[in-house]
Coordinates of C-alpha atoms in Angstrom, one line a residue:
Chain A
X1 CA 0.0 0.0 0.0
X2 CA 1.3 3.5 -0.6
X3 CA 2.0 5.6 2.5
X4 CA 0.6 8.8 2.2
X5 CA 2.8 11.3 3.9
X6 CA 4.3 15.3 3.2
X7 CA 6.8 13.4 0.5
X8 CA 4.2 11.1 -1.2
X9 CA 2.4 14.3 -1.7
X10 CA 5.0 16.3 -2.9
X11 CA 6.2 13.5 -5.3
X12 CA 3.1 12.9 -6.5
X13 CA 2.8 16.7 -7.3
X14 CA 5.8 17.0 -9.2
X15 CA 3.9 14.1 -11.3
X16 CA 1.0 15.6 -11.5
X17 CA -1.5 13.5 -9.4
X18 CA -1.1 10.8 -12.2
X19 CA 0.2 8.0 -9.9
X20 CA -2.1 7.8 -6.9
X21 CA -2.9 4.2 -6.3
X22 CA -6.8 3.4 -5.7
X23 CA -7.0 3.5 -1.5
X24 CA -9.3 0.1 -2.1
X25 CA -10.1 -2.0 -4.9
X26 CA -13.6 -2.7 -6.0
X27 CA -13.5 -6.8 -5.8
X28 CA -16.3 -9.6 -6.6
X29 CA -17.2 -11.3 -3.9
X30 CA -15.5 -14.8 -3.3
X31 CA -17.3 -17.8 -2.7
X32 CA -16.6 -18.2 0.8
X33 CA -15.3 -15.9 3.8
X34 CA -14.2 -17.2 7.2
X35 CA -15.9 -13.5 8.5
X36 CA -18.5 -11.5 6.8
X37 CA -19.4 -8.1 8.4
X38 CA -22.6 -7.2 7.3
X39 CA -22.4 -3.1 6.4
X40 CA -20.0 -1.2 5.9
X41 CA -20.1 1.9 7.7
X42 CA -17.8 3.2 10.2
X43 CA -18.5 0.3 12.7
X44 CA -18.1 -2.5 10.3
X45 CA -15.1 -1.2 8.4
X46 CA -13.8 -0.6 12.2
X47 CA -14.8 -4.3 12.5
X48 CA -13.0 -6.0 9.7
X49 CA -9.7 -3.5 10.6
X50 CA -9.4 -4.7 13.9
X51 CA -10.4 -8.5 12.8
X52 CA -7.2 -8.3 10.5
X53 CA -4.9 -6.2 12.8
X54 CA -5.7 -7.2 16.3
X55 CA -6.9 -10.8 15.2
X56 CA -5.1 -12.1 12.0
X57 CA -8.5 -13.3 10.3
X58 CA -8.0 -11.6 7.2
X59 CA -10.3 -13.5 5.2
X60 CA -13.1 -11.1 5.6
X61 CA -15.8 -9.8 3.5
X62 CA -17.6 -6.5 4.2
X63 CA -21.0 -6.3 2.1
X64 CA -22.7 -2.9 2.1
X65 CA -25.8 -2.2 0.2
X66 CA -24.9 1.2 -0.6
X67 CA -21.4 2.7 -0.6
X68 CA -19.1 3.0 1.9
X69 CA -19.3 6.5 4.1
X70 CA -23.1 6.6 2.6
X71 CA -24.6 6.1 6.0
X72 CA -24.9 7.4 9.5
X73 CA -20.8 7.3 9.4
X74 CA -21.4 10.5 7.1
X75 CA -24.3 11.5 8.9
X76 CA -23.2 12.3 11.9
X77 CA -22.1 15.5 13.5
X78 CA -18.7 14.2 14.3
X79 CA -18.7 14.4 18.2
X80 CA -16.4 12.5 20.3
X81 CA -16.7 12.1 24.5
X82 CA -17.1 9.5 26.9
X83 CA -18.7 11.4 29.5
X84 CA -21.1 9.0 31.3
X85 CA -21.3 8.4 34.5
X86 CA -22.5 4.6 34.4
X87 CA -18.9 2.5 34.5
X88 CA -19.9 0.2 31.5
X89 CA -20.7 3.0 29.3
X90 CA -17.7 5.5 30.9
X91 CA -15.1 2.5 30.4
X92 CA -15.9 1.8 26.9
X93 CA -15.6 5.1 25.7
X94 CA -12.9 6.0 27.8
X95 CA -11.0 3.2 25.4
X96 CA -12.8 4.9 22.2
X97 CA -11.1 7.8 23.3
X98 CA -7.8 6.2 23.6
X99 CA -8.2 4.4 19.9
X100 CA -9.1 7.8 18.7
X101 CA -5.8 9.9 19.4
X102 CA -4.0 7.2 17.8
X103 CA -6.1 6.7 14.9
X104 CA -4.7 9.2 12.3
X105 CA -1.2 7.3 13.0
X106 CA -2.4 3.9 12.6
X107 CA -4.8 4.5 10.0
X108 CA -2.1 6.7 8.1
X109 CA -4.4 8.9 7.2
X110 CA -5.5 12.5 8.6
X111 CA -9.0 11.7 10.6
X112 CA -8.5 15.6 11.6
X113 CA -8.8 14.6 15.4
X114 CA -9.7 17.6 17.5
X115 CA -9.9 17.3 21.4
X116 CA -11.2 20.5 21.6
X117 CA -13.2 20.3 24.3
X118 CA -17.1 19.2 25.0
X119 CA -19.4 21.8 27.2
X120 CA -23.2 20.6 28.9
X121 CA -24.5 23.6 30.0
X122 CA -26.6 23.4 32.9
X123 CA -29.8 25.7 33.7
X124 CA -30.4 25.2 37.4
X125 CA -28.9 24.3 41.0
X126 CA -29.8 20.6 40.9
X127 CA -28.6 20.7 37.1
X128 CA -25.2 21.7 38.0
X129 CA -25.5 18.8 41.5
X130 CA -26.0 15.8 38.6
X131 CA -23.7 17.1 36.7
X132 CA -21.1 17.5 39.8
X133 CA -22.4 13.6 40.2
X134 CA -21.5 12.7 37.0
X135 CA -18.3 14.0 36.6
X136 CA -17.4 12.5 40.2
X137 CA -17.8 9.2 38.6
X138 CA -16.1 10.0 35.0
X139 CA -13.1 10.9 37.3
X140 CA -13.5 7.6 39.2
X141 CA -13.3 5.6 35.9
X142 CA -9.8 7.7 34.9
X143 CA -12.2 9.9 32.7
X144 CA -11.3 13.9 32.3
X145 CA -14.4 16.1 33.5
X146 CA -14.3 19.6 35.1
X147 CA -17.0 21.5 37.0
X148 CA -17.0 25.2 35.3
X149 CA -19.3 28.0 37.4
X150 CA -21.1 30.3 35.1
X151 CA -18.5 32.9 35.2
X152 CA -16.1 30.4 33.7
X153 CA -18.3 29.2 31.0
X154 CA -18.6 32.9 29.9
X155 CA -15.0 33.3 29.7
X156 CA -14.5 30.0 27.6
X157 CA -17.6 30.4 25.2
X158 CA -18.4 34.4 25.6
X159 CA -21.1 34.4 23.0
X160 CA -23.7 32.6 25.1
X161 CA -26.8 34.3 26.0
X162 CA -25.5 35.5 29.6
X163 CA -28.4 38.2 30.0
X164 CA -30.4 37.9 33.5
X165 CA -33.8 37.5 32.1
X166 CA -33.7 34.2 30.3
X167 CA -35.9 31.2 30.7
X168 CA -32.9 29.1 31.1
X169 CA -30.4 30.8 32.9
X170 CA -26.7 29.6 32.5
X171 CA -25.3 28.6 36.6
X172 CA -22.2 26.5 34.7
X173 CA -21.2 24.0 33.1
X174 CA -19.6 20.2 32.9
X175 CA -16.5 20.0 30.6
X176 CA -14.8 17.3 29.2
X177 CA -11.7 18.5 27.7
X178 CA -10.6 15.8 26.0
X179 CA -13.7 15.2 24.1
X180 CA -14.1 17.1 20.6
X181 CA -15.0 16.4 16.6
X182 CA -13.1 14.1 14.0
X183 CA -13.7 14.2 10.1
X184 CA -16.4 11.2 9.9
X185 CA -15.7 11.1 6.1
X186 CA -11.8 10.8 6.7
X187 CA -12.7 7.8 9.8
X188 CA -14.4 5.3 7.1
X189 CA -12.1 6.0 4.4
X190 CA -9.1 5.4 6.8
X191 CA -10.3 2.2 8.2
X192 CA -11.7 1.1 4.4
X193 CA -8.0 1.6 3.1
X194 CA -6.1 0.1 5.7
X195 CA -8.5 -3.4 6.1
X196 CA -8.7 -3.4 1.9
X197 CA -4.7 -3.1 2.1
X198 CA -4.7 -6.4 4.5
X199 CA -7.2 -8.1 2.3
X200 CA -10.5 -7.7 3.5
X201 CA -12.4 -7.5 0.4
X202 CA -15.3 -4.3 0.8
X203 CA -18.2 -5.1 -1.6
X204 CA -20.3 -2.3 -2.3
X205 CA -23.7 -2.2 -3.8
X206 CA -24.3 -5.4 -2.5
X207 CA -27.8 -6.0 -0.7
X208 CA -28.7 -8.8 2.0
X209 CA -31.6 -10.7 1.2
X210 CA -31.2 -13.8 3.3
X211 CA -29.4 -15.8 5.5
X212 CA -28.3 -19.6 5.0
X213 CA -28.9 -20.8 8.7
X214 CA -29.0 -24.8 9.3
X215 CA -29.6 -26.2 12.8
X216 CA -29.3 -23.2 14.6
X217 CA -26.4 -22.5 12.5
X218 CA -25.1 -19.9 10.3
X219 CA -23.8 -21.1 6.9
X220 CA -24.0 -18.3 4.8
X221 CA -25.9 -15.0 3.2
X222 CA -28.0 -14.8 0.1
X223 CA -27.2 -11.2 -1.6
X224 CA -27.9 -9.3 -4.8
X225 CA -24.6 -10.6 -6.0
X226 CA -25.2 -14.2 -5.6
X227 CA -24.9 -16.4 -2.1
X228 CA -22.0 -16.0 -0.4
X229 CA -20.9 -18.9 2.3
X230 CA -19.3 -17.6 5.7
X231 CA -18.1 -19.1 8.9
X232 CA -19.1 -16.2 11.4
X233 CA -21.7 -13.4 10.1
X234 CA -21.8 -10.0 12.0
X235 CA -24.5 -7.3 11.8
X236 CA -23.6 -3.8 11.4
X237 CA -26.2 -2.1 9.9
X238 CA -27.5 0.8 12.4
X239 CA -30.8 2.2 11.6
X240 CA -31.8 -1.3 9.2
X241 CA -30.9 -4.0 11.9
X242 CA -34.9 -4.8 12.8
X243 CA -35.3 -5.4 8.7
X244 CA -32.0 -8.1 8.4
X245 CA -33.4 -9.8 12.3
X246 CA -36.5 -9.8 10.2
X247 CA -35.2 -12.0 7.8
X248 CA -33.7 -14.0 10.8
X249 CA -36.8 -14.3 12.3
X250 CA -35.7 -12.3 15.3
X251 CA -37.6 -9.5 17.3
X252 CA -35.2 -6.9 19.2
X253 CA -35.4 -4.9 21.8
X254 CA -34.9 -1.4 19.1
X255 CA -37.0 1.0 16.8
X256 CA -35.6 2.8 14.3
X257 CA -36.2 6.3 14.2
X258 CA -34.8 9.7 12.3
X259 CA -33.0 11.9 13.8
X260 CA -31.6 15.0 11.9
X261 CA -28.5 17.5 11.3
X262 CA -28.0 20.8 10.1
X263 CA -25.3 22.9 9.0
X264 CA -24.9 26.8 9.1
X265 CA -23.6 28.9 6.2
X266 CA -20.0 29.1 6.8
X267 CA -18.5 31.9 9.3
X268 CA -15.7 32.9 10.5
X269 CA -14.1 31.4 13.9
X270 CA -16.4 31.8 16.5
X271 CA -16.8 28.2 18.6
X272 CA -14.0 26.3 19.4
X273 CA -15.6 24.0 21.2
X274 CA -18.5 21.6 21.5
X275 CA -21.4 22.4 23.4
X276 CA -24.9 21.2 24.5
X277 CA -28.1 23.0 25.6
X278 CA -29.5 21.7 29.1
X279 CA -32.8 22.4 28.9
X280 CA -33.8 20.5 25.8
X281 CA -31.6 18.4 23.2
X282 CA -29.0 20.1 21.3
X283 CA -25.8 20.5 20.1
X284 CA -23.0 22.8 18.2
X285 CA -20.1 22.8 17.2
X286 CA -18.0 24.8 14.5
X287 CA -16.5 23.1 11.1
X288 CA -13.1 23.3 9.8
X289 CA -14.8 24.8 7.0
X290 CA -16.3 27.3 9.1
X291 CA -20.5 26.1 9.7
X292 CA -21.8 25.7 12.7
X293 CA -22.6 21.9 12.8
X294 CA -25.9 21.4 14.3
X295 CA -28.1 18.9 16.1
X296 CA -30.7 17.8 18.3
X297 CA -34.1 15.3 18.8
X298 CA -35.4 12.5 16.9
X299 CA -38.3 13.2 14.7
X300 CA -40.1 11.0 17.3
X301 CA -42.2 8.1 15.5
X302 CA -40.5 5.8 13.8
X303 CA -39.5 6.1 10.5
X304 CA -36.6 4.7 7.7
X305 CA -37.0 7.8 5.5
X306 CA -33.9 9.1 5.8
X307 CA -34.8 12.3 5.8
X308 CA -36.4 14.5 8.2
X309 CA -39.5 16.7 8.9
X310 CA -39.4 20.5 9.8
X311 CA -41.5 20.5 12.8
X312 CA -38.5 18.8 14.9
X313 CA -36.0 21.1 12.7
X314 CA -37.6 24.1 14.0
X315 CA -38.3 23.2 17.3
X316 CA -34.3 22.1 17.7
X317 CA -33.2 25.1 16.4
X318 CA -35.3 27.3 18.9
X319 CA -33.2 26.2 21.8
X320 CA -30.5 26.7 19.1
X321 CA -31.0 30.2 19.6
X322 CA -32.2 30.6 22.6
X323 CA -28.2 29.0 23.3
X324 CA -26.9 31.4 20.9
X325 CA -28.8 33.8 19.7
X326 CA -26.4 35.1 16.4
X327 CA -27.6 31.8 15.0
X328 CA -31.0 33.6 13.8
X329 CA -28.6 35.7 11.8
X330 CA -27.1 32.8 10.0
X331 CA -28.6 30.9 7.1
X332 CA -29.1 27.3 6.9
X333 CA -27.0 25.6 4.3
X334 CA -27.5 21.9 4.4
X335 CA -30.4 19.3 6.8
X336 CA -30.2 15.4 6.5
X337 CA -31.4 12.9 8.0
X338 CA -29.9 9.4 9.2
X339 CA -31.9 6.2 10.4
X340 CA -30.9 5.1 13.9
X341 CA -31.1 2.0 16.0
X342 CA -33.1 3.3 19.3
X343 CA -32.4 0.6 21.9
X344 CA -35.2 0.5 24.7
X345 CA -32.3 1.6 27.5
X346 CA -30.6 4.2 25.3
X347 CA -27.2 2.0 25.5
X348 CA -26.1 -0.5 22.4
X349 CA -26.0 -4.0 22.0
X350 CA -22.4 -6.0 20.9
X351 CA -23.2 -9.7 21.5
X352 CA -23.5 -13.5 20.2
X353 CA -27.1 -14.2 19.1
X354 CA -28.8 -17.9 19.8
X355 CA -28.0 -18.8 16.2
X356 CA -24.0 -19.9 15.9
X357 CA -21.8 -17.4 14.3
X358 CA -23.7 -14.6 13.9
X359 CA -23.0 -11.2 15.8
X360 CA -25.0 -8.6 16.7
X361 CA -23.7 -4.8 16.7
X362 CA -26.6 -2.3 17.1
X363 CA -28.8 -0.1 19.1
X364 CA -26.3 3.1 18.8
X365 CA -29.1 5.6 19.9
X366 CA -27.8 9.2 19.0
X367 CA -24.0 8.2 19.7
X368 CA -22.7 5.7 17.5
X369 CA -19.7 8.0 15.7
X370 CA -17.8 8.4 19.0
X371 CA -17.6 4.1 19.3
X372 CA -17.0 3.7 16.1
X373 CA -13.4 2.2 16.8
X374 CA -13.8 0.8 20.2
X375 CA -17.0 -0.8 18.6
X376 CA -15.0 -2.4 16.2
X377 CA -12.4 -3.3 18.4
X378 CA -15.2 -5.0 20.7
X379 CA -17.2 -6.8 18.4
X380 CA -13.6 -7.5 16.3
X381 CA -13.0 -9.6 19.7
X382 CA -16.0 -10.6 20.5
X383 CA -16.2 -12.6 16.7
X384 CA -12.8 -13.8 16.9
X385 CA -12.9 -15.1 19.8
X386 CA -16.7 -16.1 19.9
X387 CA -16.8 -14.7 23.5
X388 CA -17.4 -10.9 24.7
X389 CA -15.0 -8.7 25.5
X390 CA -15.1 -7.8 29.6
X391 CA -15.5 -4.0 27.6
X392 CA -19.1 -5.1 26.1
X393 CA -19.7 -7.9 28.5
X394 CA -22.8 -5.4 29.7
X395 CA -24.0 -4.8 26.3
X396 CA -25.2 -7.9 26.0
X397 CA -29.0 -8.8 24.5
X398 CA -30.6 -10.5 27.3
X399 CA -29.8 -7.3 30.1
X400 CA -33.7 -6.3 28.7
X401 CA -34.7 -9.8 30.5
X402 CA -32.6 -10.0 33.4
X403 CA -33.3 -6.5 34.4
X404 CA -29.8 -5.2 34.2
X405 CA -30.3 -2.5 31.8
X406 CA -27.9 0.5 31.0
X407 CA -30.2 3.7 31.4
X408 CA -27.7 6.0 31.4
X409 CA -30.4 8.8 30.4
X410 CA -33.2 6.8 31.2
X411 CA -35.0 7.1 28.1
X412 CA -34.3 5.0 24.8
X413 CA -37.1 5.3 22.0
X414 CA -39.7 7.2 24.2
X415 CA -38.1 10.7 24.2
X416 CA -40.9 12.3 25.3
X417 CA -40.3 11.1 28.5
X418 CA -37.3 13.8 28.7
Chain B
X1 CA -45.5 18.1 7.9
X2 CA -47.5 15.1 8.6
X3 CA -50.7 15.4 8.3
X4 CA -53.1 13.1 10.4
X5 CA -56.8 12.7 10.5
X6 CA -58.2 12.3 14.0
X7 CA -60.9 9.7 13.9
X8 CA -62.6 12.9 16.5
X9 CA -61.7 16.0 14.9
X10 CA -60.7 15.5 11.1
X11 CA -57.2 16.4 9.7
X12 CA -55.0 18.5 11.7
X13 CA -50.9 19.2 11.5
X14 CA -48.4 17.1 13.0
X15 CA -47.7 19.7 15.6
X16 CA -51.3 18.8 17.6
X17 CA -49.9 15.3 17.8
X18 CA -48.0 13.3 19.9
X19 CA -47.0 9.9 19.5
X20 CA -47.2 6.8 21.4
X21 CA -45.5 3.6 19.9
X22 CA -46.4 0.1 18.1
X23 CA -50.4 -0.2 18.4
X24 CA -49.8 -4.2 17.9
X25 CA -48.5 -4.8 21.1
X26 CA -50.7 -6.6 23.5
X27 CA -50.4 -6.7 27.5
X28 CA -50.6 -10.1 29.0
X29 CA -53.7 -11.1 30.5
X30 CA -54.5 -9.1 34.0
X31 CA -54.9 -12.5 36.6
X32 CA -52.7 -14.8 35.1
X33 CA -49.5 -16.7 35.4
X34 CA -47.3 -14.1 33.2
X35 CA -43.6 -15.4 32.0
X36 CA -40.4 -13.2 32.0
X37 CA -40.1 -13.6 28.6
X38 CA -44.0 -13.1 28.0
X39 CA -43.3 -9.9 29.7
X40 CA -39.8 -8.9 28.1
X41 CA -41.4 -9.1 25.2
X42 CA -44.7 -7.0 26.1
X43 CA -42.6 -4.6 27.5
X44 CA -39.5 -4.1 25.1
X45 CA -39.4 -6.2 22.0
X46 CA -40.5 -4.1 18.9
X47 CA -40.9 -5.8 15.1
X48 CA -40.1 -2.3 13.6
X49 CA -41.2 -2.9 10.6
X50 CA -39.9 -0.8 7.4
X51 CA -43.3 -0.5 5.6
X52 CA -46.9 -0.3 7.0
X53 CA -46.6 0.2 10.8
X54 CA -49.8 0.2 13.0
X55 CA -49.2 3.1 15.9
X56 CA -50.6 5.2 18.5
X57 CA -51.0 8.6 18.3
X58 CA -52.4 10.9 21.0
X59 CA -53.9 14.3 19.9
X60 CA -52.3 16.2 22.9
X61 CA -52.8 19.6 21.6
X62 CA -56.8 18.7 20.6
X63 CA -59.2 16.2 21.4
X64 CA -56.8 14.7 23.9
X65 CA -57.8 11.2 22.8
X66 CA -55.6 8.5 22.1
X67 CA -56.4 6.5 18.6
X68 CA -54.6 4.2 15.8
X69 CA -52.3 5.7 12.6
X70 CA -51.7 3.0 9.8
X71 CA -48.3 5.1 8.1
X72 CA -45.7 3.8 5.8
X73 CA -42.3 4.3 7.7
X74 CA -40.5 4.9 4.8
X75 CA -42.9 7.4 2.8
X76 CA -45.3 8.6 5.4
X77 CA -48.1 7.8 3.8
X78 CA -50.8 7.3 5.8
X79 CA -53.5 4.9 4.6
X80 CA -56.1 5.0 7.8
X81 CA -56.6 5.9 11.2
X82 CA -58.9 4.5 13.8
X83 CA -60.7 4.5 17.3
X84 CA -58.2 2.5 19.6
X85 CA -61.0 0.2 20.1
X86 CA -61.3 -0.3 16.1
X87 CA -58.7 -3.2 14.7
X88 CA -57.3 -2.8 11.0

């Protein structure tokens, strides 16, 4: 594979761009894998990388219906943090975090990594006593969170609405500086190149429409491009996991509903941080390019449009500015909408399934960008070795049965409960 | 913008509305031996289905009465709607 670097790029100028090898090839799909990763999306590229890296299986087959970095993995708005307070969810992405300052090294490729800092503004005195709670316990678990008063907050992000006679008054704020944004587009294409480069054949345009499962065992998948036979199977296909568990004859524990994004004409350098609104659901953050990335609720029923409805849009976007109120100045450039997995505790699911050799990776709720590598690096493990990882042991499918569920917010596909 | 015909008031926004989940789902019977999994399933366990979904939707900002939305969840098209004691 060629190494990009300051001198590939300069030779490559001097040649004029003629000699850049593809970063993956475009292969047909063999007749039999010893791993299969169904979708190929940030998680399950992230899947097969680790499978070859961390696990030597590189006989692997990733089969997206669409193209790769067509999904929620360009989606997203980019956030990264792992500030939870529960321990499974705070130690997981506490090792997300880790993979993530490494990952533009041992992807070799820039995945524009910027710990710049994530602020959640809170609006009252028992706001900012949950919040002291919660970042209590992301210390215990080795996690970086500061308390900020409101005369701190003001200094770091001046262009809050700090006026006195607000409906939700800003008393301070929990930080977590080591949170922050990566390029999504730059995380898939990273992971794609470096798992095509150790032979894991990514096969695009490529639907599921069965599965070959004898006696409680998986054998194989029927696609558009023919049937394909396969040791171990994993799913990886937020947002259409309840339409392949269809086919499986499996009911889950997950809805899928929209949820949308919105970017801002491009400004100049105003936010260089992330930050969260309290008082309702949403989020900013500013682009390399200059937008202010923006997001928020779910449209609330459920739905696999893929794009959203303006009612939710508008009402986001009025705590938008009631956060920062130069937003009603800007104009909107760009809305989309992704299709996500909502789990019924808010938390995912990275487990075996009761048919042998087949994975299940879903239920990523608002927040499956951040886990995209140490989801990979999970399920990678937990298909290799055909046993859990102790990092997703409490992900696991039957916690909705045994009563051990991971509410972290407390609400999963009922938002209105918020 | 959705709009839905309350079986009460006729066709009104999306913004009236508030919505309450899979209308297929069935509590076990009061005053008898229930199962964990019997409950699991009551309780959490959705089909999801990308097609024609049978919900509930509550007209919060109207009416105030709950009733049943047959909608596409891929186009939003919705083909009927009916009095929560009405099946499809």
């Amino acid at each position: 594979m060629q190494k990009y670097s300051v001198f590939s790029l300069i030779k490559n100028a001097l040649k004029g761009h003629k000699d850049w090898e593809v970063a993956w090839r475009n292969p047909t799909p063999k007749a039999e894998y010893d791993v299969i990763i169904i979708g190929g999306g940030g998680h399950g590229l992230a899947t097969a990388y680790y499978l070859a890296k961390e696990h030597n299986i590189t006989n692997v087959a990733i089969v997206e219906k669409g193209w790769i970095g067509g999904g929620n993995v360009g989606r997203n708005t980019t956030i990264l943090r792992s500030n939870y307070m529960h321990d499974q969810n705070g130690l997981f992405y506490e090792k997300g975090m880790d993979l993530w300052k490494s990952m533009s090294q041992d992807l070799n490729f820039n995945v524009m990594y910027s710990p710049r800092g994530i602020i959640n503004l809170a609006h009252s005195d028992a706001q900012m006593n949950a919040y002291s709670r919660r970042g209590n316990s992301m210390r215990l678990n080795g996690i970086d969170a500061v308390l900020l008063g409101r005369e701190e907050v003001q200094k770091i992000v001046p262009m809050l609405d700090f006026s006195e006679n607000v409906r939700f008054p800003i008393f301070g704020a929990l930080m977590q500086p080591s949170g922050g944004t990566a390029r999504h587009d730059a995380v898939a294409w990273g992971y794609a190149r470096q798992a095509d480069s150790m032979g894991v054949d990514i096969i695009q345009h490529c639907e599921v429409t069965g599965f070959d499962v004898v006696n409680g065992k998986i054998k194989g998948i029927k696609t558009s491009k023919g049937d394909i036979k396969a040791k171990k199977v994993g799913l990886c296909v937020a947002g259409s996991t309840s339409v392949l568990a269809e086919m499986l004859n499996m009911t889950l524990p997950i809805e899928t509903h929209l949820l949308q994004a919105c970017v801002s004409e491009p400004i100049k350098p105003i936010l260089d941080h992330v930050v969260t609104f309290g008082a309702g659901h949403f989020y900013c953050s500013q682009s390399d390019k200059g937008e202010m990335v923006m997001g928020g609720d779910l449209d609330g029923y459920n739905s696999y449009a893929q794009r959203g409805n303006l009612p939710t849009l508008q009402h986001v976007l009025t705590e938008g500015i009631a956060m920062f109120p130069f937003l009603s100045k800007l104009k909107m450039l760009r809305t989309w909408g992704g299709i996500m997995d909502m789990s019924m505790d808010g938390s995912p699911i990275i487990d075996k399934t009761h048919i042998e050799g087949l994975y299940l990776n879903c239920g990523w709720c608002y927040g499956g960008f951040k886990a995209t590598p140490v989801s990979g690096w999970t399920f990678a493990h937990t298909i290799a070795q055909d046993r859990v990882h102790e990092l997703n042991a409490g992900y696991n499918l039957n916690r909705f049965s045994t009563g051990h569920l991971i509410d972290e917010k407390g609400l999963g596909t009922k938002t209105w409960i918020s | 913008m959705l709009h839905i015909k309350c079986p009460y008031c006729g066709t009104r926004s999306q913004n009236e509305f508030a919505y309450g989940g899979d209308a297929t789902i069935k509590r076990p019977e009061l005053n008898k031996e229930v199962s964990d999994k019997e409950w699991d399933t009551f309780v959490y366990f959705r089909k999801s289905p990308r097609g024609k979904h049978l919900e509930f939707w509550h007209h919060i900002s109207g009416c105030r009465q709950w009733f049943k939305v047959q909608r596409d969840t891929t186009t939003h098209e919705i083909f009927k709607t009916l009095k929560p004691n009405e099946d499809i």
